[in-house]
CSV table of C-alpha atoms in Angstrom, one decimal:
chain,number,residue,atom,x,y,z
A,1,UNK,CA,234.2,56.1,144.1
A,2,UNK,CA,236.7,57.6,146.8
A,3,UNK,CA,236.5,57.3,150.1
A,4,UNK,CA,235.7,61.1,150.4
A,5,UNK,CA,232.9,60.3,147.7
A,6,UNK,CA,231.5,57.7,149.5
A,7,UNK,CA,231.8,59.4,153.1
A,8,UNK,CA,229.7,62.8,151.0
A,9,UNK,CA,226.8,59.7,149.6
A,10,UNK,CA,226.5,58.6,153.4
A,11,UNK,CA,226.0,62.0,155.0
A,12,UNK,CA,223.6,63.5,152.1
A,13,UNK,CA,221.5,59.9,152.6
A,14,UNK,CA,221.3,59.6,156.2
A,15,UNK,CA,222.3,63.1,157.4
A,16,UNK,CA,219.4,65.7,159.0
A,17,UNK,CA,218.4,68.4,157.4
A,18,UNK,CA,217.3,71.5,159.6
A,19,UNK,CA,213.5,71.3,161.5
A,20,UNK,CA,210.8,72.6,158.7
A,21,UNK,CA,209.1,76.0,158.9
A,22,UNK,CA,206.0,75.2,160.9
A,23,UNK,CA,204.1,77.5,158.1
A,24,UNK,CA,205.9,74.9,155.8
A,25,UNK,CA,204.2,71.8,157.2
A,26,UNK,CA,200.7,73.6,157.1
A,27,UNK,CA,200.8,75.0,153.8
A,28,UNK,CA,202.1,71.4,151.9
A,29,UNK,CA,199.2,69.6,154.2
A,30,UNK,CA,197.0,72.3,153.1
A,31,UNK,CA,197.9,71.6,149.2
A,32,UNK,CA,197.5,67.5,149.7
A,33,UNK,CA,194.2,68.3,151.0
A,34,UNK,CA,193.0,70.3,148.1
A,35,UNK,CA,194.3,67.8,145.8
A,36,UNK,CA,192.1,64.9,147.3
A,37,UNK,CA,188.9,67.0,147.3
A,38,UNK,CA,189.0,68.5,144.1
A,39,UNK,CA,188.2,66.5,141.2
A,40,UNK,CA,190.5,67.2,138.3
A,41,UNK,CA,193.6,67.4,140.7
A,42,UNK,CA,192.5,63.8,142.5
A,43,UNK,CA,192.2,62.4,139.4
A,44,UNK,CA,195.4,62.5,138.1
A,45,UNK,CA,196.7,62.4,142.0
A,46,UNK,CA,195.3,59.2,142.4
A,47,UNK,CA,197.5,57.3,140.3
A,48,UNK,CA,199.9,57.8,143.4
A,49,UNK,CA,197.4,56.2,145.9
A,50,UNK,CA,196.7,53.0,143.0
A,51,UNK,CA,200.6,52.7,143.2
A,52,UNK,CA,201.0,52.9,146.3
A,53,UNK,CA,197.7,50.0,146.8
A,54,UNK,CA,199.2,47.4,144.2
A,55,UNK,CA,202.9,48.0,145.6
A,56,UNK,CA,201.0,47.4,148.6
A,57,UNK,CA,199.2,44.0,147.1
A,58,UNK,CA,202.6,42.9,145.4
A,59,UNK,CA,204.9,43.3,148.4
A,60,UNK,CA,202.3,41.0,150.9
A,61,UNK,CA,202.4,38.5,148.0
A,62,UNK,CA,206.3,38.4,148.2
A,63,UNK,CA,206.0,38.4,152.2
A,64,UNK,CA,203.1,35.2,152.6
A,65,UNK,CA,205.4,33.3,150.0
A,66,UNK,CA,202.8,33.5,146.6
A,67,UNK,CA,204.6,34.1,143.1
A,68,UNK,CA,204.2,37.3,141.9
A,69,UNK,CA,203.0,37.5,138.5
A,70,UNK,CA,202.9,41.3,137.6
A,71,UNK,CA,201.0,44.4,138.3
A,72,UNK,CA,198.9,46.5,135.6
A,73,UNK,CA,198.3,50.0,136.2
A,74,UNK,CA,195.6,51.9,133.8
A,75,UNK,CA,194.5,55.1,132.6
A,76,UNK,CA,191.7,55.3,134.7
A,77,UNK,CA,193.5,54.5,138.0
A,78,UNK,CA,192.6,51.5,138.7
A,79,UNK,CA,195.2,48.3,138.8
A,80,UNK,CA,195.5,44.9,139.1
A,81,UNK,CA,198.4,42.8,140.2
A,82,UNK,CA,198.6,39.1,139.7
A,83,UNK,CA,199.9,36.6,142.2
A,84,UNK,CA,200.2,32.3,142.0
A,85,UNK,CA,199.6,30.5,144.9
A,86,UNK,CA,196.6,28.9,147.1
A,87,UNK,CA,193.7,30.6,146.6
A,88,UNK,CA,192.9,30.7,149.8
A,89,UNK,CA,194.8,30.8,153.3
A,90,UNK,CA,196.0,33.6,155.5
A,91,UNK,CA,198.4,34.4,152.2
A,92,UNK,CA,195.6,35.3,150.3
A,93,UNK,CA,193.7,37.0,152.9
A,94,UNK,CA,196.8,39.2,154.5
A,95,UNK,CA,197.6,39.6,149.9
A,96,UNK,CA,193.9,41.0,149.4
A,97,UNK,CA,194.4,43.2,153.1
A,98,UNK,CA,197.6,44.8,152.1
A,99,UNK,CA,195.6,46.8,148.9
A,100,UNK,CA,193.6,49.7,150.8
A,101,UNK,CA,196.1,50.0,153.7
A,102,UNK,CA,199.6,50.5,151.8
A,103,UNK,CA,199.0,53.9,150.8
A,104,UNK,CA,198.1,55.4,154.2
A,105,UNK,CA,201.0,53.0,155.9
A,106,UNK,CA,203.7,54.2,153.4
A,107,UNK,CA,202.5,57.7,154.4
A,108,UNK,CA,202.7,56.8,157.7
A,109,UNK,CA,206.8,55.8,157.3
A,110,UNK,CA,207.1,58.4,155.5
A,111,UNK,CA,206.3,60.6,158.2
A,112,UNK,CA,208.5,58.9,160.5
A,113,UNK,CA,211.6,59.6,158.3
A,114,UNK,CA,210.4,63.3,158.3
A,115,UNK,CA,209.6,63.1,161.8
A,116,UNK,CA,213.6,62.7,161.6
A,117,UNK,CA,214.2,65.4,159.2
A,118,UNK,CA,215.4,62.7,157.0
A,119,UNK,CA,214.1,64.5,153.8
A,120,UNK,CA,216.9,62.6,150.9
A,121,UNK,CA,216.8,59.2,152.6
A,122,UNK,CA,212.9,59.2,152.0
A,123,UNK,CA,213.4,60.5,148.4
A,124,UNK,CA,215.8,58.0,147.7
A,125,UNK,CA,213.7,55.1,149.2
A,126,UNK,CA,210.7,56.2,147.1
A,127,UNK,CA,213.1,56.2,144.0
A,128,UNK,CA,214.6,52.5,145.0
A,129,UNK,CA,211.0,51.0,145.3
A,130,UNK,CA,209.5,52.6,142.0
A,131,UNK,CA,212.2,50.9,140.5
A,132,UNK,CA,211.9,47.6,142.2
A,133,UNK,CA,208.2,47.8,141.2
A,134,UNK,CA,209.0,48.9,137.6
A,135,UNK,CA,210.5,45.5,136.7
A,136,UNK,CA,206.9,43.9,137.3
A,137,UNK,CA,205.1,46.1,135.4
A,138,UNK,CA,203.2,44.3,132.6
A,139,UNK,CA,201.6,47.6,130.3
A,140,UNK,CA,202.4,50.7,128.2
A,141,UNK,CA,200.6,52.8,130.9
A,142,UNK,CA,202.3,51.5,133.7
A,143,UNK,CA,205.8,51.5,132.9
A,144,UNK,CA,204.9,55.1,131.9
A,145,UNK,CA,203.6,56.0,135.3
A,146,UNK,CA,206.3,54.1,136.9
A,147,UNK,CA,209.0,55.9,134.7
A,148,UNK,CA,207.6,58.8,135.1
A,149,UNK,CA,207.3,59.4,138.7
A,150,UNK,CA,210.5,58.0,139.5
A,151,UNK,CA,211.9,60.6,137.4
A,152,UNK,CA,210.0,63.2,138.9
A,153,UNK,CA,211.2,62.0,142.2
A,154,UNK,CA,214.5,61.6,141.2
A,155,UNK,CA,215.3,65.0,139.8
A,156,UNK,CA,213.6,66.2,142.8
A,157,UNK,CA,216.3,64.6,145.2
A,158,UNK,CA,219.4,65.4,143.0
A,159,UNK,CA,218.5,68.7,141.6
A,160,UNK,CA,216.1,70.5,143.9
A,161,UNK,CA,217.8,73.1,146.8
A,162,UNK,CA,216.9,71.7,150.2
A,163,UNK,CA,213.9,74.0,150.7
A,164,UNK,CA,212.3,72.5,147.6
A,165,UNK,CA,213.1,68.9,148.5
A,166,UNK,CA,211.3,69.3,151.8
A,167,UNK,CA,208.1,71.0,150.4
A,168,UNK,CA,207.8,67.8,147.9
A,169,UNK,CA,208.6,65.7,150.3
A,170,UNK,CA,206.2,67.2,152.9
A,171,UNK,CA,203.2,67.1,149.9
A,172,UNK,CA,203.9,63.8,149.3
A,173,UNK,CA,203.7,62.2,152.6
A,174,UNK,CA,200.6,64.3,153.6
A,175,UNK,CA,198.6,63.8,150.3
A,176,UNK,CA,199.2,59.2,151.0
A,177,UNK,CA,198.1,59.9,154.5
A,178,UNK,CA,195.1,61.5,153.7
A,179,UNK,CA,194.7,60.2,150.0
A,180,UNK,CA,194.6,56.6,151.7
A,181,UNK,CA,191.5,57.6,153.6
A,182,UNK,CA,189.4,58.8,150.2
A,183,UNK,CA,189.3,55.6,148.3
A,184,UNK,CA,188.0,53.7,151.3
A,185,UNK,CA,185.1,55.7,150.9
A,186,UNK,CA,184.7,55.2,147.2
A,187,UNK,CA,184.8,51.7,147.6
A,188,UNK,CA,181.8,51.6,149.9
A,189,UNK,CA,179.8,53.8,147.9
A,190,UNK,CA,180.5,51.3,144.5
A,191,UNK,CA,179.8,48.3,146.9
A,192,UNK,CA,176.4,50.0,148.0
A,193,UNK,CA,175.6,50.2,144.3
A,194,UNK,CA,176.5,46.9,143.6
A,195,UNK,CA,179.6,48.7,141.2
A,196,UNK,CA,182.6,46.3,143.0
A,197,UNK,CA,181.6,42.5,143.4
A,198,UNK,CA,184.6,41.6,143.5
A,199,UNK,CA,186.6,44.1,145.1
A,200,UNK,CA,189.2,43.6,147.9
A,201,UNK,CA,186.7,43.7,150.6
A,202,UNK,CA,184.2,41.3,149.0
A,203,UNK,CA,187.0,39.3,147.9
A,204,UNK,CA,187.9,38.8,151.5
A,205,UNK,CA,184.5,38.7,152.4
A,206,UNK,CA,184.2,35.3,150.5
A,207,UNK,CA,187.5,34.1,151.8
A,208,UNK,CA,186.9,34.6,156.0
A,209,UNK,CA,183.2,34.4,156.3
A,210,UNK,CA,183.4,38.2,158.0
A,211,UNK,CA,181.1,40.9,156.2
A,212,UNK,CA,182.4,43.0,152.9
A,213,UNK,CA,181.3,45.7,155.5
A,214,UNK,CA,183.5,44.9,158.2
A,215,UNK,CA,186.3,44.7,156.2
A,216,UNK,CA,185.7,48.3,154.7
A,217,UNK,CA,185.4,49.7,158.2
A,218,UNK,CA,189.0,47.7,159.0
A,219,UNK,CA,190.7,50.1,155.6
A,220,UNK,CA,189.2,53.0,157.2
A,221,UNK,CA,189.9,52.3,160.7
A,222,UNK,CA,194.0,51.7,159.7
A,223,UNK,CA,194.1,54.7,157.4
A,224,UNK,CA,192.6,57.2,159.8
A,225,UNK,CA,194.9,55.8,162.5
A,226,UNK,CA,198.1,56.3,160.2
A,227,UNK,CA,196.8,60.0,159.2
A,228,UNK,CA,196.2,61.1,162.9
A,229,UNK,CA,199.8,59.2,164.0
A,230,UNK,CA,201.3,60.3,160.6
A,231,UNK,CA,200.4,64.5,161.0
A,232,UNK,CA,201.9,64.2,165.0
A,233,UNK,CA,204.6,62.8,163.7
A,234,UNK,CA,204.8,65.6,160.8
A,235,UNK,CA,204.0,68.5,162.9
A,236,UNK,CA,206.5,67.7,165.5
A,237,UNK,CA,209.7,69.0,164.6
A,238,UNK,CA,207.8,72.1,163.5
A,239,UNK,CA,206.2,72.4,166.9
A,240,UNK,CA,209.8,71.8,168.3
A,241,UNK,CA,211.0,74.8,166.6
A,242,UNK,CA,208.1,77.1,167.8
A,243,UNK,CA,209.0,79.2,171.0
A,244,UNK,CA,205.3,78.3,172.7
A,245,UNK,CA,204.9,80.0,176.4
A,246,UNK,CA,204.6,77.2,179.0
């Protein structure tokens, strides 16, 4: 590639773009809201949010020094990733931790590289990490999911005009940050009806001697910081661009 060619990559990566329509911001937060109340839309939505909570579980496992194994994604959006190591230990605990959070968290950078107008450079960094999670991918159904919304993302960021690539990337962010919150709520529910013995919560339950409870209230109390952090940061530049009498 040229020097030109290369000088073009940088600026389209880690140029601005232009402050979003405030009406723009509103109506894609709108839309990720309406996705994670309905049913049929949050149902297929949702495979997002289970990618986004076993990236989540696979990337702490890389971080505490445990061999990652693989990750399995299914149809009815739940996963499971796999990990060697102690079974106990802050590893395992800050592993088992990382599940429930990573979806509001990712949101939550998300916004921040909005917050910058950085619209491609978050694109493009969703598209490197689906493909640095697609190589540990051990099913049909996830290496379809996988493929498939990294293409989606990908056409998105090479194809779309600007205007496009800011609505999906606007959706996106605002439908983690507030998709992160719903399955938090689920869980409980399923742990109240003795549906999850061993989900992440009881799982670290067993591990710290600290209530299933308490460690619900802890994936709550993250992801409804990240959403209320995540939508300033969202609704800033917006704001910034509004002519609002002192």
């Amino acid at each position: 590639m040229s020097i030109d060619g290369l000088t073009d990559l940088w600026n389209r990566l880690f140029g601005a773009q232009p402050d979003p329509p405030p009406l723009l911001v509103l109506v894609t937060a709108l839309l990720a809201l309406l996705v994670v109340l309905t049913r049929v839309p949050w149902r297929i939505g949702r495979n997002a949010i289970t990618i986004a909570h076993e990236g989540g579980h696979a990337l702490a496992a890389l971080l505490t020094g445990r061999k990652l194994r693989g990750i399995r994604l299914h149809s009815d959006t739940s996963g499971l990733t796999l990990s060697a190591g102690r079974p106990t230990g802050p590893g395992m605990v800050f592993t088992l931790l990382a599940g429930y959070i990573a979806p509001s968290l990712i949101g939550l950078a998300g916004a921040w590289l909005l917050g910058g107008n950085r619209i491609t450079l978050l694109l493009w960094i969703a598209v490197a990490l689906l493909l640095a999670m697609l190589v540990m991918i051990r099913n049909v159904f996830g290496i379809v999911s996988i493929v498939v919304t990294t293409a989606v993302v990908l056409g998105v960021s090479y194809f779309a005009p600007p205007d496009v690539q800011a609505a999906f990337a606007y959706t996106g962010v605002w439908f983690l940050l507030i998709g992160g919150v719903r399955p938090v709520g689920e869980l409980q529910r399923l742990r109240r009806r003795g549906g999850m013995p061993e989900s992440d919560a009881d799982q670290l339950a067993w591990l710290t001697r600290i209530p299933g409870l308490v460690w619900v209230g802890v994936f709550g109390a993250v992801n409804l910081l990240a959403l209320l952090v995540g939508a300033a940061m969202l609704a800033a530049p917006a704001l910034d661009g509004l002519d609002l009498p002192l």
